[in-house]
Amino acid sequence: MSGKLIKNQKSCEYASKQWGKYGTTALNGCGWIAAYNLLSVSGIDAAPDDVRMDLQALHAPLFSGKLGTNPFKLIRYLRVYFEKVNLIFRKKTIREAYASCGRLIVGYMYLKPKFGAHYVCVSRYENKADIINDTVTKRASGIEEYFEQLKKQGCRVMFAISAS
C-alpha cells in the first residue's frame, strides 16, 4: 500500500473539498475517493488532492458534482496508471476479476434512507475483503459475502471496475 486510505468521506480531512461546481467530497466524492484508494492499495503513490483535481479536469463530476462521478471518466483516469482497466456488469465476472487481482471499485445503488449510488474500493487483505469507504460494512470474508451484505441492506451492485 502506498498512501493513507480514506475510509470515511464524510469525516475525512477532504470532506469539505469541492467536487464539481456544486458538490462536496462529503456528499458526492465517493468516486474520486474510490479511485484514490484503489491507487493506494495497488502501491501507486498519488496525493488525494491530485486525484480529485485530475478527475475534475476530466469532467468526471456528474451534473456539476450533484450526482457523483461518471464511471467512464473514472476508467479513463485509471488507464493512466494501469495497463488493463475494465468495466464489468456480470457478478460472475466481477468475482473472477476479484479472484485474479484482489482489488476492485464496486458501484452500487441504495434505496434507504434515500435513493442514491455509491463507489467503494474492495481490496483483499489477510484473506478477507477490506471494504474501504462504505457504510454498509467494513469487512467481509470475500466478495460474495460483501454482495450478500449489500443485498440484505437493500442495495444492488451495478458494476465493478477492475484494474491490473
PDB file of C-alpha atoms in Angstrom:
ATOM      1  CA  MET A   1       0.000   0.000   0.000  1.00  0.00           C
ATOM      2  CA  SER A   2       1.270   3.446  -0.863  1.00  0.00           C
ATOM      3  CA  GLY A   3      -0.714   6.260   0.780  1.00  0.00           C
ATOM      4  CA  LYS A   4      -3.065   6.543   3.711  1.00  0.00           C
ATOM      5  CA  LEU A   5      -6.509   5.194   2.835  1.00  0.00           C
ATOM      6  CA  ILE A   6      -9.577   7.419   3.043  1.00  0.00           C
ATOM      7  CA  LYS A   7     -12.038   5.297   4.988  1.00  0.00           C
ATOM      8  CA  ASN A   8     -14.856   7.783   5.571  1.00  0.00           C
ATOM      9  CA  GLN A   9     -15.589  10.524   3.064  1.00  0.00           C
ATOM     10  CA  LYS A  10     -17.926  12.367   5.453  1.00  0.00           C
ATOM     11  CA  SER A  11     -15.364  12.841   8.210  1.00  0.00           C
ATOM     12  CA  CYS A  12     -12.026  12.878   6.385  1.00  0.00           C
ATOM     13  CA  GLU A  13      -9.872  15.973   6.012  1.00  0.00           C
ATOM     14  CA  TYR A  14     -11.150  16.313   2.411  1.00  0.00           C
ATOM     15  CA  ALA A  15     -14.871  16.276   3.332  1.00  0.00           C
ATOM     16  CA  SER A  16     -15.385  19.977   2.644  1.00  0.00           C
ATOM     17  CA  LYS A  17     -13.343  19.954  -0.576  1.00  0.00           C
ATOM     18  CA  GLN A  18     -15.312  20.802  -3.675  1.00  0.00           C
ATOM     19  CA  TRP A  19     -16.400  18.068  -6.079  1.00  0.00           C
ATOM     20  CA  GLY A  20     -17.582  19.667  -9.290  1.00  0.00           C
ATOM     21  CA  LYS A  21     -19.219  23.072  -9.237  1.00  0.00           C
ATOM     22  CA  TYR A  22     -21.928  22.293  -6.665  1.00  0.00           C
ATOM     23  CA  GLY A  23     -20.872  19.158  -4.790  1.00  0.00           C
ATOM     24  CA  THR A  24     -18.543  18.345  -1.928  1.00  0.00           C
ATOM     25  CA  THR A  25     -16.474  15.300  -1.129  1.00  0.00           C
ATOM     26  CA  ALA A  26     -18.644  14.533   1.914  1.00  0.00           C
ATOM     27  CA  LEU A  27     -21.809  14.376  -0.193  1.00  0.00           C
ATOM     28  CA  ASN A  28     -20.723  13.134  -3.616  1.00  0.00           C
ATOM     29  CA  GLY A  29     -16.985  12.447  -3.633  1.00  0.00           C
ATOM     30  CA  CYS A  30     -17.047   8.658  -3.273  1.00  0.00           C
ATOM     31  CA  GLY A  31     -15.890   8.153  -6.894  1.00  0.00           C
ATOM     32  CA  TRP A  32     -12.645  10.068  -6.607  1.00  0.00           C
ATOM     33  CA  ILE A  33     -12.058   8.534  -3.175  1.00  0.00           C
ATOM     34  CA  ALA A  34     -12.535   5.010  -4.587  1.00  0.00           C
ATOM     35  CA  ALA A  35     -10.021   5.849  -7.341  1.00  0.00           C
ATOM     36  CA  TYR A  36      -7.522   7.204  -4.812  1.00  0.00           C
ATOM     37  CA  ASN A  37      -7.958   4.176  -2.538  1.00  0.00           C
ATOM     38  CA  LEU A  38      -7.536   1.787  -5.490  1.00  0.00           C
ATOM     39  CA  LEU A  39      -4.289   3.502  -6.451  1.00  0.00           C
ATOM     40  CA  SER A  40      -3.110   3.362  -2.847  1.00  0.00           C
ATOM     41  CA  VAL A  41      -3.843  -0.355  -2.300  1.00  0.00           C
ATOM     42  CA  SER A  42      -2.116  -1.010  -5.635  1.00  0.00           C
ATOM     43  CA  GLY A  43       1.083   0.611  -4.351  1.00  0.00           C
ATOM     44  CA  ILE A  44       0.781   3.671  -6.591  1.00  0.00           C
ATOM     45  CA  ASP A  45       1.794   6.920  -4.925  1.00  0.00           C
ATOM     46  CA  ALA A  46      -0.778   9.635  -5.614  1.00  0.00           C
ATOM     47  CA  ALA A  47      -1.849  12.583  -3.488  1.00  0.00           C
ATOM     48  CA  PRO A  48      -5.598  12.687  -2.729  1.00  0.00           C
ATOM     49  CA  ASP A  49      -5.954  16.290  -3.928  1.00  0.00           C
ATOM     50  CA  ASP A  50      -4.168  15.416  -7.184  1.00  0.00           C
ATOM     51  CA  VAL A  51      -6.595  12.559  -7.852  1.00  0.00           C
ATOM     52  CA  ARG A  52      -9.569  14.816  -7.098  1.00  0.00           C
ATOM     53  CA  MET A  53      -8.312  17.655  -9.275  1.00  0.00           C
ATOM     54  CA  ASP A  54      -7.252  15.364 -12.148  1.00  0.00           C
ATOM     55  CA  LEU A  55     -10.712  13.790 -12.242  1.00  0.00           C
ATOM     56  CA  GLN A  56     -12.345  17.210 -12.144  1.00  0.00           C
ATOM     57  CA  ALA A  57     -10.166  18.258 -15.095  1.00  0.00           C
ATOM     58  CA  LEU A  58     -11.583  15.230 -16.969  1.00  0.00           C
ATOM     59  CA  HIS A  59     -15.114  16.487 -16.163  1.00  0.00           C
ATOM     60  CA  ALA A  60     -15.801  13.395 -14.059  1.00  0.00           C
ATOM     61  CA  PRO A  61     -18.339  15.041 -11.702  1.00  0.00           C
ATOM     62  CA  LEU A  62     -21.857  14.289 -12.969  1.00  0.00           C
ATOM     63  CA  PHE A  63     -24.174  17.297 -13.220  1.00  0.00           C
ATOM     64  CA  SER A  64     -21.501  19.590 -11.772  1.00  0.00           C
ATOM     65  CA  GLY A  65     -20.942  17.261  -8.810  1.00  0.00           C
ATOM     66  CA  LYS A  66     -24.570  16.900  -7.725  1.00  0.00           C
ATOM     67  CA  LEU A  67     -24.723  13.257  -8.837  1.00  0.00           C
ATOM     68  CA  GLY A  68     -21.279  11.936  -8.026  1.00  0.00           C
ATOM     69  CA  THR A  69     -18.840  10.592 -10.618  1.00  0.00           C
ATOM     70  CA  ASN A  70     -19.085   9.410 -14.212  1.00  0.00           C
ATOM     71  CA  PRO A  71     -17.798   5.786 -14.272  1.00  0.00           C
ATOM     72  CA  PHE A  72     -16.416   6.172 -17.804  1.00  0.00           C
ATOM     73  CA  LYS A  73     -14.268   9.113 -16.685  1.00  0.00           C
ATOM     74  CA  LEU A  74     -13.002   7.006 -13.756  1.00  0.00           C
ATOM     75  CA  ILE A  75     -11.961   4.322 -16.242  1.00  0.00           C
ATOM     76  CA  ARG A  76     -10.228   6.877 -18.455  1.00  0.00           C
ATOM     77  CA  TYR A  77      -8.335   8.217 -15.439  1.00  0.00           C
ATOM     78  CA  LEU A  78      -7.313   4.779 -14.158  1.00  0.00           C
ATOM     79  CA  ARG A  79      -5.922   3.823 -17.582  1.00  0.00           C
ATOM     80  CA  VAL A  80      -3.129   6.331 -16.949  1.00  0.00           C
ATOM     81  CA  TYR A  81      -1.901   4.082 -14.108  1.00  0.00           C
ATOM     82  CA  PHE A  82      -2.996   0.570 -15.117  1.00  0.00           C
ATOM     83  CA  GLU A  83      -2.434  -1.423 -18.272  1.00  0.00           C
ATOM     84  CA  LYS A  84      -5.808  -3.146 -18.125  1.00  0.00           C
ATOM     85  CA  VAL A  85      -8.969  -1.438 -16.818  1.00  0.00           C
ATOM     86  CA  ASN A  86     -12.403  -2.995 -17.342  1.00  0.00           C
ATOM     87  CA  LEU A  87     -15.996  -2.088 -16.587  1.00  0.00           C
ATOM     88  CA  ILE A  88     -17.774  -5.276 -15.501  1.00  0.00           C
ATOM     89  CA  PHE A  89     -21.519  -5.812 -15.130  1.00  0.00           C
ATOM     90  CA  ARG A  90     -21.915  -9.570 -14.530  1.00  0.00           C
ATOM     91  CA  LYS A  91     -21.416 -10.723 -10.935  1.00  0.00           C
ATOM     92  CA  LYS A  92     -19.663 -13.882 -12.098  1.00  0.00           C
ATOM     93  CA  THR A  93     -17.101 -11.791 -13.992  1.00  0.00           C
ATOM     94  CA  ILE A  94     -16.739  -9.425 -11.015  1.00  0.00           C
ATOM     95  CA  ARG A  95     -15.945 -12.436  -8.796  1.00  0.00           C
ATOM     96  CA  GLU A  96     -13.384 -13.694 -11.334  1.00  0.00           C
ATOM     97  CA  ALA A  97     -11.706 -10.273 -11.583  1.00  0.00           C
ATOM     98  CA  TYR A  98     -11.523 -10.007  -7.787  1.00  0.00           C
ATOM     99  CA  ALA A  99     -10.062 -13.517  -7.541  1.00  0.00           C
ATOM    100  CA  SER A 100      -7.486 -12.602 -10.172  1.00  0.00           C
ATOM    101  CA  CYS A 101      -6.238  -9.210  -8.958  1.00  0.00           C
ATOM    102  CA  GLY A 102      -7.672  -8.812  -5.425  1.00  0.00           C
ATOM    103  CA  ARG A 103      -8.887  -5.243  -5.837  1.00  0.00           C
ATOM    104  CA  LEU A 104     -11.839  -3.514  -7.491  1.00  0.00           C
ATOM    105  CA  ILE A 105     -14.013  -0.461  -7.424  1.00  0.00           C
ATOM    106  CA  VAL A 106     -17.635  -1.509  -6.877  1.00  0.00           C
ATOM    107  CA  GLY A 107     -20.528   0.762  -7.774  1.00  0.00           C
ATOM    108  CA  TYR A 108     -23.892   0.050  -6.184  1.00  0.00           C
ATOM    109  CA  MET A 109     -27.324   1.641  -5.769  1.00  0.00           C
ATOM    110  CA  TYR A 110     -29.135   2.029  -2.466  1.00  0.00           C
ATOM    111  CA  LEU A 111     -32.751   2.857  -1.706  1.00  0.00           C
ATOM    112  CA  LYS A 112     -32.552   3.640   2.021  1.00  0.00           C
ATOM    113  CA  PRO A 113     -32.578   6.160   3.622  1.00  0.00           C
ATOM    114  CA  LYS A 114     -32.972   7.721   0.161  1.00  0.00           C
ATOM    115  CA  PHE A 115     -32.205   6.686  -3.407  1.00  0.00           C
ATOM    116  CA  GLY A 116     -28.591   7.063  -4.475  1.00  0.00           C
ATOM    117  CA  ALA A 117     -25.408   5.350  -5.566  1.00  0.00           C
ATOM    118  CA  HIS A 118     -22.014   4.778  -4.011  1.00  0.00           C
ATOM    119  CA  TYR A 119     -18.494   3.727  -5.042  1.00  0.00           C
ATOM    120  CA  VAL A 120     -16.197   1.712  -2.782  1.00  0.00           C
ATOM    121  CA  CYS A 121     -12.775   0.171  -3.148  1.00  0.00           C
ATOM    122  CA  VAL A 122     -12.674  -3.539  -2.304  1.00  0.00           C
ATOM    123  CA  SER A 123      -9.230  -4.932  -1.568  1.00  0.00           C
ATOM    124  CA  ARG A 124      -8.067  -8.370  -0.452  1.00  0.00           C
ATOM    125  CA  TYR A 125      -6.339  -8.050   2.902  1.00  0.00           C
ATOM    126  CA  GLU A 126      -5.319 -11.012   5.075  1.00  0.00           C
ATOM    127  CA  ASN A 127      -7.620 -13.292   3.004  1.00  0.00           C
ATOM    128  CA  LYS A 128     -10.620 -11.045   3.701  1.00  0.00           C
ATOM    129  CA  ALA A 129     -12.344  -8.412   1.610  1.00  0.00           C
ATOM    130  CA  ASP A 130     -11.491  -4.993   3.044  1.00  0.00           C
ATOM    131  CA  ILE A 131     -14.304  -2.617   2.072  1.00  0.00           C
ATOM    132  CA  ILE A 132     -12.934   0.929   2.014  1.00  0.00           C
ATOM    133  CA  ASN A 133     -15.267   3.952   2.462  1.00  0.00           C
ATOM    134  CA  ASP A 134     -18.526   2.047   2.897  1.00  0.00           C
ATOM    135  CA  THR A 135     -21.303   2.491   5.450  1.00  0.00           C
ATOM    136  CA  VAL A 136     -22.830  -0.964   4.914  1.00  0.00           C
ATOM    137  CA  THR A 137     -19.800  -2.929   6.097  1.00  0.00           C
ATOM    138  CA  LYS A 138     -16.050  -2.611   6.521  1.00  0.00           C
ATOM    139  CA  ARG A 139     -15.003  -6.254   6.231  1.00  0.00           C
ATOM    140  CA  ALA A 140     -16.301  -9.432   4.621  1.00  0.00           C
ATOM    141  CA  SER A 141     -14.910 -12.923   4.246  1.00  0.00           C
ATOM    142  CA  GLY A 142     -14.877 -12.368   0.493  1.00  0.00           C
ATOM    143  CA  ILE A 143     -16.594 -10.628  -2.390  1.00  0.00           C
ATOM    144  CA  GLU A 144     -19.587 -12.995  -2.241  1.00  0.00           C
ATOM    145  CA  GLU A 145     -20.269 -12.207   1.424  1.00  0.00           C
ATOM    146  CA  TYR A 146     -19.974  -8.499   0.624  1.00  0.00           C
ATOM    147  CA  PHE A 147     -22.588  -8.840  -2.131  1.00  0.00           C
ATOM    148  CA  GLU A 148     -24.879 -10.632   0.343  1.00  0.00           C
ATOM    149  CA  GLN A 149     -24.417  -7.881   2.937  1.00  0.00           C
ATOM    150  CA  LEU A 150     -25.314  -5.264   0.331  1.00  0.00           C
ATOM    151  CA  LYS A 151     -28.398  -7.234  -0.702  1.00  0.00           C
ATOM    152  CA  LYS A 152     -29.589  -7.518   2.924  1.00  0.00           C
ATOM    153  CA  GLN A 153     -29.361  -3.716   3.186  1.00  0.00           C
ATOM    154  CA  GLY A 154     -31.491  -3.268   0.058  1.00  0.00           C
ATOM    155  CA  CYS A 155     -28.532  -2.353  -2.165  1.00  0.00           C
ATOM    156  CA  ARG A 156     -27.897  -3.567  -5.693  1.00  0.00           C
ATOM    157  CA  VAL A 157     -24.467  -3.945  -7.291  1.00  0.00           C
ATOM    158  CA  MET A 158     -24.480  -2.124 -10.641  1.00  0.00           C
ATOM    159  CA  PHE A 159     -20.927  -2.738 -11.842  1.00  0.00           C
ATOM    160  CA  ALA A 160     -17.277  -3.035 -10.889  1.00  0.00           C
ATOM    161  CA  ILE A 161     -14.124  -1.554 -12.322  1.00  0.00           C
ATOM    162  CA  SER A 162     -11.113  -3.836 -12.303  1.00  0.00           C
ATOM    163  CA  ALA A 163      -7.570  -2.597 -12.809  1.00  0.00           C
ATOM    164  CA  SER A 164      -4.337  -4.504 -13.214  1.00  0.00           C
TER     165      SER A 164
END
